[in-house]
Coordinates of C-alpha atoms in Angstrom, one line a residue:
Chain A
M1334 CA 123.1 86.0 117.3
N1335 CA 121.8 89.3 118.5
N1336 CA 118.7 91.0 117.1
I1337 CA 120.7 93.3 114.9
L1338 CA 122.2 90.3 113.0
K1339 CA 118.9 88.5 113.0
S1340 CA 117.3 91.6 111.3
A1341 CA 120.1 91.7 108.8
R1342 CA 119.6 88.0 108.1
L1343 CA 115.9 88.6 107.6
D1344 CA 116.7 91.3 105.1
F1345 CA 119.0 88.8 103.3
F1346 CA 116.1 86.4 102.9
L1347 CA 113.9 89.2 101.8
V1348 CA 116.1 89.9 98.7
L1349 CA 117.2 86.3 98.1
P1350 CA 114.3 85.6 95.6
Y1351 CA 115.7 88.5 93.5
S1352 CA 119.4 87.4 93.7
K1353 CA 119.7 86.5 90.0
R1354 CA 118.7 90.1 89.0
I1355 CA 121.0 91.5 91.6
I1356 CA 124.0 89.5 90.6
L1357 CA 123.4 90.4 87.0
A1358 CA 123.2 94.1 87.6
D1359 CA 125.8 94.3 90.4
I1360 CA 128.5 91.9 89.4
I1361 CA 128.2 90.9 85.7
M1362 CA 127.3 94.2 84.1
P1363 CA 130.1 96.2 85.7
V1364 CA 132.7 93.7 84.4
F1365 CA 131.7 94.7 80.8
Y1366 CA 131.9 98.3 81.8
T1367 CA 135.5 97.8 82.9
F1368 CA 136.2 95.9 79.8
T1369 CA 135.0 98.8 77.6
T1370 CA 136.7 101.6 79.5
G1371 CA 139.8 99.7 80.5
S1372 CA 139.8 101.6 83.8
I1373 CA 139.4 99.6 86.9
L1374 CA 138.6 102.7 88.8
S1375 CA 135.5 103.4 86.7
G1376 CA 134.5 99.8 86.8
V1377 CA 134.6 99.4 90.6
S1378 CA 132.9 102.8 91.0
F1379 CA 130.2 101.6 88.7
T1380 CA 129.8 98.4 90.7
M1381 CA 129.5 100.3 94.0
C1382 CA 127.1 102.6 92.3
M1383 CA 125.0 99.7 91.3
A1384 CA 125.2 98.2 94.8
A1385 CA 123.9 101.5 96.2
I1386 CA 121.0 101.6 93.8
L1387 CA 120.1 98.0 94.8
S1388 CA 120.0 99.0 98.4
C1389 CA 116.4 100.0 97.8
Y1390 CA 115.4 96.3 97.4
T1391 CA 115.0 95.6 101.1
F1392 CA 112.7 98.6 101.4
S1393 CA 110.6 98.0 98.2
V1394 CA 110.1 94.3 98.8
S1395 CA 109.0 94.8 102.4
E1396 CA 106.7 97.6 101.5
K1397 CA 105.1 95.7 98.6
N1398 CA 104.4 92.8 100.9
G1399 CA 103.0 94.8 103.8
M1400 CA 105.8 93.5 106.0
E1401 CA 105.7 96.4 108.5
K1402 CA 103.1 94.2 110.2
L1403 CA 105.6 91.5 110.7
Y1404 CA 108.2 94.0 112.0
G1405 CA 105.6 95.3 114.4
V1406 CA 105.0 91.9 115.8
L1407 CA 108.5 90.5 116.1
P1408 CA 110.3 91.1 119.4
V1409 CA 112.8 93.5 117.9
T1410 CA 113.1 97.2 118.5
K1411 CA 113.1 99.7 115.7
K1412 CA 116.6 100.6 116.5
E1413 CA 117.7 97.0 115.9
L1414 CA 115.8 96.8 112.7
V1415 CA 117.5 99.9 111.4
L1416 CA 120.9 98.8 112.4
G1417 CA 120.3 95.4 110.9
R1418 CA 119.4 96.9 107.6
Y1419 CA 122.5 99.1 107.6
V1420 CA 124.6 96.0 108.4
F1421 CA 123.0 94.1 105.5
T1422 CA 123.4 97.0 103.1
C1423 CA 127.0 97.4 104.0
L1424 CA 127.6 93.6 103.7
M1425 CA 126.0 93.7 100.2
G1426 CA 128.4 96.6 99.4
L1427 CA 131.3 94.6 100.7
F1428 CA 130.3 91.5 98.7
S1429 CA 130.1 93.6 95.5
L1430 CA 133.4 95.2 96.2
I1431 CA 135.2 91.9 96.8
M1432 CA 133.6 90.4 93.7
A1433 CA 134.7 93.4 91.7
I1434 CA 138.3 93.4 92.8
I1435 CA 138.5 89.8 92.0
L1436 CA 136.7 89.9 88.6
H1437 CA 137.8 93.2 87.1
P1438 CA 141.6 92.8 87.4
A1439 CA 141.2 89.2 86.2
F1440 CA 139.2 90.3 83.2
L1441 CA 141.6 93.2 82.4
L1442 CA 144.6 90.9 82.6
L1443 CA 142.7 88.4 80.5
M1444 CA 142.2 91.1 77.9
K1445 CA 145.9 91.8 78.1
K1446 CA 145.1 95.3 79.4
E1447 CA 147.0 97.1 82.1
C1448 CA 146.1 96.8 85.7
R1449 CA 148.4 98.2 88.4
P1450 CA 148.0 97.2 92.0
A1451 CA 148.0 100.9 93.0
D1452 CA 145.0 101.3 90.8
V1453 CA 143.2 98.5 92.5
I1454 CA 143.9 100.0 95.9
I1455 CA 142.7 103.4 94.8
S1456 CA 139.6 101.8 93.3
V1457 CA 138.8 100.0 96.6
I1458 CA 139.1 103.2 98.5
A1459 CA 137.1 105.2 96.0
G1460 CA 134.5 102.4 95.9
I1461 CA 134.0 102.5 99.7
L1462 CA 133.8 106.2 99.6
T1463 CA 131.2 106.4 96.8
F1464 CA 129.1 103.6 98.3
S1465 CA 129.1 105.2 101.7
L1466 CA 128.2 108.6 100.3
Y1467 CA 125.2 107.2 98.4
T1468 CA 123.8 104.9 101.0
V1469 CA 124.2 107.4 103.8
I1470 CA 121.8 109.7 101.9
Q1471 CA 119.5 107.0 100.5
L1472 CA 118.7 105.0 103.6
P1473 CA 117.2 107.8 105.7
G1474 CA 115.3 108.9 102.6
Y1475 CA 113.8 105.4 102.2
Y1476 CA 112.9 105.3 105.9
K1477 CA 111.2 108.7 105.7
Y1478 CA 109.4 108.4 102.4
G1479 CA 109.4 104.7 101.7
A1480 CA 111.1 103.2 98.7
L1481 CA 108.1 103.1 96.5
R1482 CA 107.4 106.8 96.8
A1483 CA 110.9 108.0 97.0
R1484 CA 112.2 106.5 93.7
V1485 CA 114.3 109.6 93.4
F1486 CA 116.7 108.4 96.1
M1487 CA 117.4 105.4 94.0
Y1488 CA 119.0 107.5 91.4
V1489 CA 121.3 109.5 93.7
P1490 CA 124.2 107.2 93.0
L1491 CA 123.6 107.5 89.3
V1492 CA 123.7 111.3 89.6
G1493 CA 126.8 111.0 91.7
F1494 CA 128.4 108.6 89.3
F1495 CA 128.0 111.0 86.3
A1496 CA 129.2 113.8 88.5
F1497 CA 132.2 111.7 89.3
L1498 CA 132.8 111.0 85.6
Y1499 CA 132.5 114.7 84.8
L1500 CA 135.0 115.6 87.6
L1501 CA 137.3 112.9 86.2
G1502 CA 137.1 114.5 82.8
S1503 CA 137.4 118.2 83.8
E1504 CA 139.1 118.9 87.0
K1505 CA 141.8 116.5 86.3
K1506 CA 144.5 118.4 88.1
S1507 CA 143.0 118.5 91.7
L1508 CA 141.6 115.1 91.4
T1509 CA 144.9 113.5 90.3
V1510 CA 146.5 115.3 93.3
L1511 CA 143.9 113.7 95.6
L1512 CA 144.2 110.3 93.9
G1513 CA 147.9 110.5 94.1
H1514 CA 147.7 110.6 97.9
P1515 CA 146.1 107.4 98.9
A1516 CA 146.8 108.1 102.6
V1517 CA 144.6 111.3 102.4
L1518 CA 142.0 109.3 100.5
A1519 CA 142.0 106.6 103.1
F1520 CA 141.8 109.0 106.0
A1521 CA 138.8 110.8 104.3
A1522 CA 137.2 107.5 103.7
V1523 CA 137.4 106.5 107.3
L1524 CA 136.1 109.8 108.6
L1525 CA 133.2 109.8 106.1
F1526 CA 132.5 106.2 106.9
I1527 CA 132.2 106.6 110.6
G1528 CA 130.8 110.1 110.9
A1529 CA 128.3 110.0 108.0
Y1530 CA 127.0 106.6 108.9
A1531 CA 126.5 107.7 112.5
V1532 CA 124.4 110.6 111.5
S1533 CA 122.6 108.6 108.8
I1534 CA 121.7 105.8 111.3
A1535 CA 120.5 108.3 113.9
L1536 CA 118.2 109.9 111.3
S1537 CA 116.9 106.6 110.0
I1538 CA 116.0 105.5 113.6
K1539 CA 114.3 108.8 114.2
F1540 CA 112.3 108.5 111.0
L1541 CA 111.2 104.9 111.6
E1542 CA 110.2 105.6 115.2
K1543 CA 108.1 108.5 114.1
K1544 CA 106.4 106.5 111.4
E1545 CA 102.8 105.6 112.2
L1546 CA 101.9 102.3 110.7
Chain B
M903 CA 75.9 61.6 129.4
K904 CA 73.7 63.5 127.0
L905 CA 74.2 67.2 126.9
I906 CA 73.0 69.2 123.9
V907 CA 72.1 72.8 123.6
S908 CA 69.7 74.6 121.3
N909 CA 70.2 78.2 120.2
V910 CA 66.5 78.7 119.4
S911 CA 64.7 77.1 122.3
G912 CA 64.2 80.4 124.1
I913 CA 65.7 78.9 127.2
P914 CA 69.0 80.5 128.2
I915 CA 71.9 78.1 127.4
Y916 CA 73.2 77.9 130.9
E917 CA 69.7 76.9 132.1
Q918 CA 69.5 74.2 129.5
I919 CA 72.8 72.8 130.7
K920 CA 71.6 72.9 134.3
Q921 CA 68.4 71.1 133.5
Q922 CA 70.1 68.3 131.6
I923 CA 72.6 67.7 134.3
K924 CA 69.9 67.6 136.9
S925 CA 68.0 65.0 134.8
A926 CA 71.1 62.9 134.5
I927 CA 71.6 63.0 138.3
L928 CA 68.0 62.0 138.9
S929 CA 68.1 59.2 136.4
G930 CA 71.2 57.8 138.0
E931 CA 73.3 58.5 134.9
L932 CA 75.5 60.8 137.0
K933 CA 76.2 59.1 140.2
E934 CA 77.4 60.5 143.5
G935 CA 81.1 61.4 143.4
E936 CA 81.1 61.3 139.6
A937 CA 82.7 64.2 137.8
L938 CA 80.9 66.6 135.4
P939 CA 82.5 67.0 132.0
S940 CA 85.5 69.3 132.1
L941 CA 84.2 72.9 131.9
R942 CA 86.4 74.2 129.1
T943 CA 86.2 71.0 127.1
L944 CA 82.4 71.1 127.3
A945 CA 82.4 74.8 126.1
R946 CA 84.6 73.9 123.1
E947 CA 82.5 70.9 122.2
L948 CA 79.2 72.6 122.5
K949 CA 80.6 75.6 120.8
I950 CA 79.5 78.0 123.5
S951 CA 81.5 80.4 125.7
V952 CA 83.4 79.3 128.7
L953 CA 81.6 81.8 131.0
T954 CA 78.2 80.3 130.0
V955 CA 79.3 76.8 131.2
T956 CA 80.9 78.4 134.3
R957 CA 77.6 80.0 135.2
A958 CA 75.7 76.7 134.9
Y959 CA 78.3 74.9 137.1
T960 CA 78.5 77.7 139.6
E961 CA 74.7 77.8 140.0
L962 CA 74.6 74.0 140.3
E963 CA 77.1 74.3 143.1
Q964 CA 75.2 77.1 144.8
E965 CA 72.1 75.1 144.7
G966 CA 74.0 72.2 146.3
F967 CA 74.0 69.7 143.5
V968 CA 77.7 69.6 142.8
N969 CA 80.9 70.5 144.5
N970 CA 83.7 72.4 142.7
V971 CA 87.1 71.1 143.7
Q972 CA 89.8 73.6 142.6
G973 CA 92.0 72.1 139.9
R974 CA 90.1 68.8 139.8
G975 CA 86.6 69.5 138.5
C976 CA 83.0 69.5 139.6
F977 CA 81.7 66.4 141.4
V978 CA 78.1 65.3 142.0
M979 CA 77.2 65.7 145.7
G980 CA 75.8 62.9 147.8
K981 CA 72.3 64.2 148.4
S982 CA 71.8 65.6 144.9
S983 CA 69.2 63.1 143.9
Q984 CA 67.3 63.8 147.0
L985 CA 67.6 67.5 146.5
I986 CA 66.3 67.3 143.0
R987 CA 63.5 65.1 144.0
E988 CA 62.6 67.5 146.7
Q989 CA 62.7 70.4 144.2
L990 CA 60.4 68.5 141.8
I991 CA 58.0 67.4 144.5
C992 CA 57.7 71.1 145.5
R993 CA 56.8 71.8 141.8
V994 CA 54.2 69.0 141.9
E995 CA 52.7 70.6 145.0
T996 CA 52.5 74.0 143.4
H997 CA 51.0 72.8 140.2
L998 CA 48.5 70.6 142.0
T999 CA 47.5 73.5 144.2
E1000 CA 46.8 75.5 141.1
A1001 CA 44.9 72.7 139.6
I1002 CA 42.7 72.5 142.7
K1003 CA 42.0 76.2 142.6
A1004 CA 41.0 76.0 139.0
S1005 CA 38.8 73.0 139.6
R1006 CA 37.0 74.9 142.4
M1007 CA 36.4 77.8 140.1
A1008 CA 35.0 75.4 137.5
E1009 CA 32.9 73.8 140.3
M1010 CA 34.4 70.4 139.6
P1011 CA 33.6 67.7 142.3
A1012 CA 36.5 66.0 144.0
E1013 CA 35.9 62.6 142.5
E1014 CA 36.0 64.0 139.0
L1015 CA 39.4 65.6 139.8
H1016 CA 40.8 62.3 141.1
H1017 CA 39.4 60.5 138.0
L1018 CA 41.0 63.1 135.7
L1019 CA 44.3 62.7 137.5
D1020 CA 44.2 58.9 136.9
I1021 CA 43.3 59.3 133.2
L1022 CA 46.1 61.8 132.7
M1023 CA 48.6 59.7 134.5
E1024 CA 47.8 56.7 132.3
E1025 CA 48.1 58.8 129.1
N1026 CA 51.4 60.2 130.3
I1027 CA 52.9 56.9 131.4
D1028 CA 55.7 57.3 128.9
G1029 CA 56.2 61.0 129.6
Chain C
M189 CA 96.7 85.6 137.8
D190 CA 96.9 89.2 136.6
N191 CA 95.0 90.2 133.5
Y192 CA 96.8 89.3 130.3
L193 CA 95.7 92.6 128.7
E194 CA 94.8 95.9 130.5
V195 CA 94.0 99.0 128.6
R196 CA 93.4 102.1 130.7
H197 CA 92.0 105.4 129.4
L198 CA 93.6 105.0 126.0
S199 CA 93.2 108.0 123.7
K200 CA 94.5 109.2 120.4
A201 CA 93.4 111.9 118.0
F202 CA 93.6 111.8 114.2
P203 CA 92.6 114.6 111.8
E204 CA 89.2 113.1 111.2
F205 CA 88.7 110.7 114.1
Q206 CA 89.3 110.5 117.8
L207 CA 89.7 107.5 120.1
R208 CA 88.6 108.6 123.5
D209 CA 89.1 107.1 126.9
I210 CA 89.1 103.4 126.1
S211 CA 89.5 101.0 129.0
F212 CA 89.1 97.2 129.2
S213 CA 90.8 94.2 130.5
L214 CA 91.1 90.5 129.5
P215 CA 91.9 87.8 132.1
P216 CA 93.7 84.6 131.3
G217 CA 91.8 81.8 129.7
Y218 CA 89.1 83.7 127.9
I219 CA 88.1 85.0 124.5
M220 CA 87.2 88.7 124.1
G221 CA 85.5 90.0 121.0
L222 CA 86.3 93.6 120.0
I223 CA 83.3 94.9 118.0
G224 CA 82.2 98.0 116.4
P225 CA 81.2 99.3 113.0
N226 CA 83.9 99.8 110.3
G227 CA 86.0 102.8 111.2
S228 CA 85.0 102.8 114.9
G229 CA 88.5 102.4 116.2
K230 CA 89.0 98.6 116.5
T231 CA 92.1 98.3 114.3
T232 CA 93.5 101.6 115.8
T233 CA 93.1 100.1 119.3
I234 CA 95.0 97.0 118.3
K235 CA 97.8 99.0 116.6
L236 CA 98.1 101.1 119.8
I237 CA 98.4 97.9 121.9
L238 CA 101.2 96.7 119.6
N239 CA 102.8 100.1 119.7
M240 CA 102.6 100.5 115.9
L241 CA 100.9 103.8 116.6
K242 CA 101.8 106.2 119.4
R243 CA 99.2 106.8 122.0
E244 CA 98.5 110.3 123.4
S245 CA 97.3 109.2 126.8
G246 CA 96.5 106.1 128.8
E247 CA 98.3 103.0 129.8
I248 CA 98.5 99.5 128.2
F249 CA 99.8 96.5 130.1
L250 CA 100.3 93.0 128.6
M251 CA 100.9 90.1 130.9
G252 CA 101.5 92.8 133.6
M253 CA 104.2 94.6 131.6
D254 CA 104.0 98.1 130.2
N255 CA 103.8 97.9 126.5
L256 CA 106.3 100.7 126.0
T257 CA 109.1 99.8 128.3
H258 CA 108.9 96.0 127.9
E259 CA 108.1 95.8 124.3
K260 CA 110.5 92.9 123.5
E261 CA 109.6 90.7 126.4
I262 CA 105.9 91.2 125.7
K263 CA 106.3 90.4 122.0
S264 CA 108.0 87.1 122.8
E265 CA 104.7 86.0 124.4
L266 CA 102.3 87.8 122.1
A267 CA 101.1 86.5 118.8
V268 CA 99.2 88.6 116.2
V269 CA 97.3 87.6 113.2
F270 CA 96.3 90.4 110.8
D271 CA 93.6 90.5 108.3
S272 CA 96.2 90.3 105.5
N273 CA 99.4 88.4 105.0
C274 CA 102.5 89.8 106.7
F275 CA 105.1 87.6 105.1
C276 CA 107.1 88.1 101.9
G277 CA 105.0 86.6 99.1
D278 CA 108.0 84.9 97.5
W279 CA 108.8 82.9 100.6
K280 CA 107.9 79.3 100.7
V281 CA 106.0 77.8 103.6
S282 CA 108.9 75.5 104.4
Q283 CA 111.3 78.5 104.7
I284 CA 109.2 80.6 107.1
E285 CA 110.3 78.7 110.1
N286 CA 114.0 79.2 109.2
Y287 CA 113.5 83.0 108.9
I288 CA 111.2 83.7 111.9
S289 CA 112.1 81.1 114.5
V290 CA 115.4 82.7 115.4
F291 CA 113.6 85.6 117.0
Y292 CA 111.9 83.4 119.5
K293 CA 113.7 81.6 122.4
N294 CA 110.8 79.2 122.9
W295 CA 110.3 78.2 119.3
N296 CA 109.2 74.6 119.1
S297 CA 109.9 73.0 115.7
G298 CA 107.9 70.0 116.4
T299 CA 104.8 72.1 117.1
F300 CA 105.3 74.0 113.9
S301 CA 105.7 71.0 111.6
R302 CA 102.7 69.3 113.3
L303 CA 100.6 72.4 112.7
I304 CA 101.7 72.8 109.1
R305 CA 100.7 69.2 108.5
S306 CA 97.3 69.4 110.3
F307 CA 96.5 72.7 108.6
Q308 CA 97.4 71.0 105.3
L309 CA 99.7 73.7 104.2
S310 CA 102.0 72.4 101.4
P311 CA 105.6 73.2 102.3
E312 CA 106.6 73.9 98.7
K313 CA 104.0 76.5 98.1
K314 CA 104.9 80.2 98.1
V315 CA 103.0 82.4 100.5
S316 CA 101.5 84.4 97.6
E317 CA 100.0 81.2 96.2
L318 CA 98.1 80.4 99.4
S319 CA 94.4 81.2 99.8
R320 CA 93.4 83.8 102.4
G321 CA 92.3 81.0 104.8
M322 CA 95.7 79.2 104.3
Q323 CA 97.6 82.4 104.9
M324 CA 95.8 82.9 108.1
K325 CA 96.5 79.3 109.2
L326 CA 100.2 79.9 108.4
M327 CA 100.2 83.0 110.6
L328 CA 98.5 80.9 113.3
A329 CA 101.0 78.1 113.0
C330 CA 103.8 80.6 113.6
A331 CA 101.8 82.1 116.5
F332 CA 101.3 78.8 118.2
S333 CA 104.9 77.6 117.8
Y334 CA 106.5 79.9 120.3
G335 CA 104.1 79.5 123.2
A336 CA 102.4 82.9 123.0
R337 CA 100.0 83.3 125.9
L338 CA 98.0 86.1 124.3
L339 CA 96.7 85.9 120.7
I340 CA 95.4 89.0 119.0
L341 CA 93.6 88.8 115.7
D342 CA 92.4 91.7 113.6
E343 CA 89.3 90.7 111.5
P344 CA 90.4 87.1 111.2
T345 CA 87.2 85.8 109.7
S346 CA 86.5 88.4 107.1
G347 CA 87.0 86.8 103.7
L348 CA 86.8 83.3 105.0
D349 CA 84.2 80.8 103.9
P350 CA 81.9 79.3 106.6
V351 CA 83.9 76.1 106.9
S352 CA 87.2 78.0 107.5
R353 CA 85.5 80.3 110.0
D354 CA 84.2 77.3 111.9
E355 CA 87.7 75.8 111.9
L356 CA 89.2 79.0 113.2
L357 CA 86.8 79.3 116.1
T358 CA 87.5 75.7 117.0
I359 CA 91.2 76.3 116.9
L360 CA 90.7 79.3 119.2
S361 CA 88.6 77.3 121.6
R362 CA 91.3 74.7 121.9
Y363 CA 93.9 77.4 122.4
I364 CA 92.2 78.8 125.6
E365 CA 91.1 75.4 126.8
D366 CA 93.9 75.0 129.4
G367 CA 93.0 78.3 130.9
E368 CA 96.5 79.7 130.4
H369 CA 95.9 81.5 127.1
S370 CA 93.7 84.3 126.0
V371 CA 92.4 85.7 122.7
L372 CA 91.4 89.1 121.6
F373 CA 89.8 89.3 118.3
S374 CA 88.2 92.2 116.5
T375 CA 85.5 91.5 114.0
H376 CA 82.4 92.8 112.5
I377 CA 81.0 89.3 111.9
T378 CA 79.1 89.1 115.2
T379 CA 77.7 85.7 114.7
D380 CA 81.2 84.3 115.4
L381 CA 81.1 86.0 118.8
E382 CA 77.7 84.8 119.7
R383 CA 79.3 81.4 119.8
A384 CA 82.8 81.8 121.0
A385 CA 83.3 85.0 123.0
D386 CA 83.3 85.2 126.8
Y387 CA 83.8 89.0 126.9
I388 CA 82.8 91.8 124.6
T389 CA 84.3 95.2 124.2
Y390 CA 82.1 97.4 122.0
I391 CA 83.7 100.6 120.6
N392 CA 81.4 102.9 118.7
D393 CA 82.7 106.0 117.0
G394 CA 85.9 106.1 119.0
S395 CA 84.2 105.8 122.4
L396 CA 83.7 102.7 124.6
F397 CA 80.1 101.7 124.6
F398 CA 80.5 98.6 126.7
S399 CA 83.1 96.2 128.1
G400 CA 82.3 93.1 130.1
E401 CA 80.8 89.7 129.9
K402 CA 79.0 88.9 126.7
N403 CA 76.0 87.3 128.5
E404 CA 75.7 90.5 130.6
F405 CA 75.8 92.6 127.4
L406 CA 73.0 90.6 125.8
D407 CA 71.0 90.7 129.1
M408 CA 71.2 94.5 129.3
F409 CA 68.9 95.0 126.3
R410 CA 65.7 93.8 124.9
L411 CA 64.1 94.1 121.5
V412 CA 60.5 95.5 121.8
K413 CA 58.0 95.2 119.1
G414 CA 54.5 96.7 118.8
G415 CA 51.8 98.0 116.6
P416 CA 51.8 101.6 115.2
G417 CA 49.6 103.0 117.9
E418 CA 51.8 101.7 120.7
L419 CA 54.7 103.9 120.0
T420 CA 54.2 106.5 122.7
G421 CA 56.4 109.5 123.4
E422 CA 57.4 107.9 126.7
L423 CA 58.5 104.8 124.9
K424 CA 60.4 106.7 122.3
S425 CA 62.4 108.5 124.9
R426 CA 63.6 105.2 126.4
L427 CA 64.6 103.6 123.1
L428 CA 68.2 103.5 122.0
G429 CA 67.3 102.7 118.5
L430 CA 64.1 102.5 116.5
R431 CA 62.8 101.1 113.2
I432 CA 59.3 102.0 112.0
Y433 CA 57.5 100.1 109.3
S434 CA 54.0 100.1 107.9
T435 CA 52.6 97.6 110.3
G436 CA 54.5 98.4 113.5
F437 CA 57.8 99.2 114.9
E438 CA 60.8 97.6 116.7
G439 CA 63.2 99.2 119.0
L440 CA 66.0 98.5 121.4
I441 CA 65.4 99.3 125.1
R442 CA 67.4 98.7 128.3
T443 CA 66.1 95.7 130.2
E444 CA 65.5 97.8 133.3
D445 CA 63.1 100.1 131.4
L446 CA 61.1 97.1 130.1
K447 CA 58.8 96.8 133.0
L448 CA 57.1 100.0 132.1
F449 CA 56.1 98.5 128.7
S450 CA 55.3 94.9 129.7
H451 CA 52.3 94.8 127.3
L452 CA 54.7 94.9 124.3
T453 CA 56.3 91.9 122.8
A454 CA 59.9 91.7 124.0
E455 CA 62.7 89.3 123.1
S456 CA 66.4 88.9 123.6
P457 CA 68.5 90.7 121.0
A458 CA 71.4 89.3 119.1
I459 CA 74.7 91.2 119.2
D460 CA 73.9 92.3 115.7
D461 CA 70.7 93.9 116.8
I462 CA 72.3 95.8 119.6
M463 CA 75.0 97.1 117.2
V464 CA 72.6 98.1 114.5
F465 CA 70.2 99.9 116.8
T466 CA 72.9 101.7 118.8
N467 CA 74.6 102.8 115.6
Q468 CA 71.7 104.5 113.9
K469 CA 72.4 107.9 112.5
E470 CA 71.1 110.9 114.3
G471 CA 67.6 111.6 113.4
A472 CA 66.3 108.1 113.2
L473 CA 64.8 108.5 116.6

């Protein structure tokens, strides 16, 4: 296991004591949201939004415990620490997504509500898009300012989510066009995914390396 | 072998160690060829720094009482007893010479000096 | 064997403080005490050695390797114990090995469990539930389990009761006993160093006051005492520190200057005395 994966693993153990809270907010709550709205798209987006908000946990827990000392001692480079954290954050997102696309359709079908496969696919893509958009902005923010001081970054996804809902409500036309072309959406998602993450990671590494402990 | 140190005796610790080792050699407690306690273990047990013990052992070697074999330890040299005896006899000579000078200044006759020596030696028979 | 730690002309400037031209080295098999009043630059020096702060000039070598280019290799052989806990408070003692050991090739599980037992750390306790002394022992248990050759401690004994302090110093003595390990520890509790340290590096107000053998350091100075009338201008000019009271005075003087004042009472100073006198504010003299 290389150092990047070891760092991601360490992050996992960092948030493990908080797993109950995380699962409640990230998995259970969104199910009820889907139930009330009947829209799997909103439900999955909400899940990914939650997952992005929870990405601050690794930062706040390590800051509260003064763990930068541990990171300063372990034989890992700052680059590996940053990459490990991104890996863990994305894995958390992936886990949330998988749970969502299992639970939400099941719940909807249980409630005898409609759930089309096309909707699910669109939700997945939208989910990945929204999660990437949020975390790509949040993580460098946390690295630069620290999670405890930069609480504002935690709420970026919330802002984004409401903006998304607003768009959904108003600009129905252009959005339905976009949503009607999954291929375009998929392509955009991939581009965003790679490009934005590359920039975000580079920024995070720069901020961490500049940080004086 | 008895080796203790005092932080308040005024005598530097390395000097205390040297003196006690020399006593042990003279009394026969440390025989020729026998090894001194391991330097670092001694430092730990006496709660003093390694360099302090090193200084004591190094000076003992320079003065010819022990031989430091790299990787094996410090061993008591053959003629150590003799060397120490010689050093002590030297000291007796010096002190006696001083005593004689003082007795001359006090205009003490020679027999009185001899007599004093006998009395003191009897008193100090356990010392 | 090369020095385990070599610091050459280390400098770094902060808005209110400057660390200037610090150089010292630590050979294998010895304990070095890093002393200085609070705020003098001890923790800064340690952080610079660990590359937790960026230096402005100078070089730092650990086990012969440059601390910037060989950071990972160095850290596999370097152990650090800070003055406060560095683990997540919610972690249990029994879990620490699982989380940390993967980073070290030479991790020895047997050593770790033996140490946990002998330090009497209960495996089910959370890190946050341990006392300060126990937290330190936990950090030490980790440090000793991957065969680190150099151990750096930042104020390890502050906050410890005398029994724990004694235990720690004994642990450090055992650590260097085979001659293949070294310890650097920063402290302002100098009585610990009187006992354990072979070398002393004294940093005062960001500059190096002295670095070398502890015995030499103590031998360099004497404490002179005399009556009120005996404090001449000549004497005053030679003193590094002075305290005047109603029935006399005491001051710190270099041993080589002592022969000019052989009529005065002189005694060997403790490390504390040297530090207090050399750290007096301007104007005391």
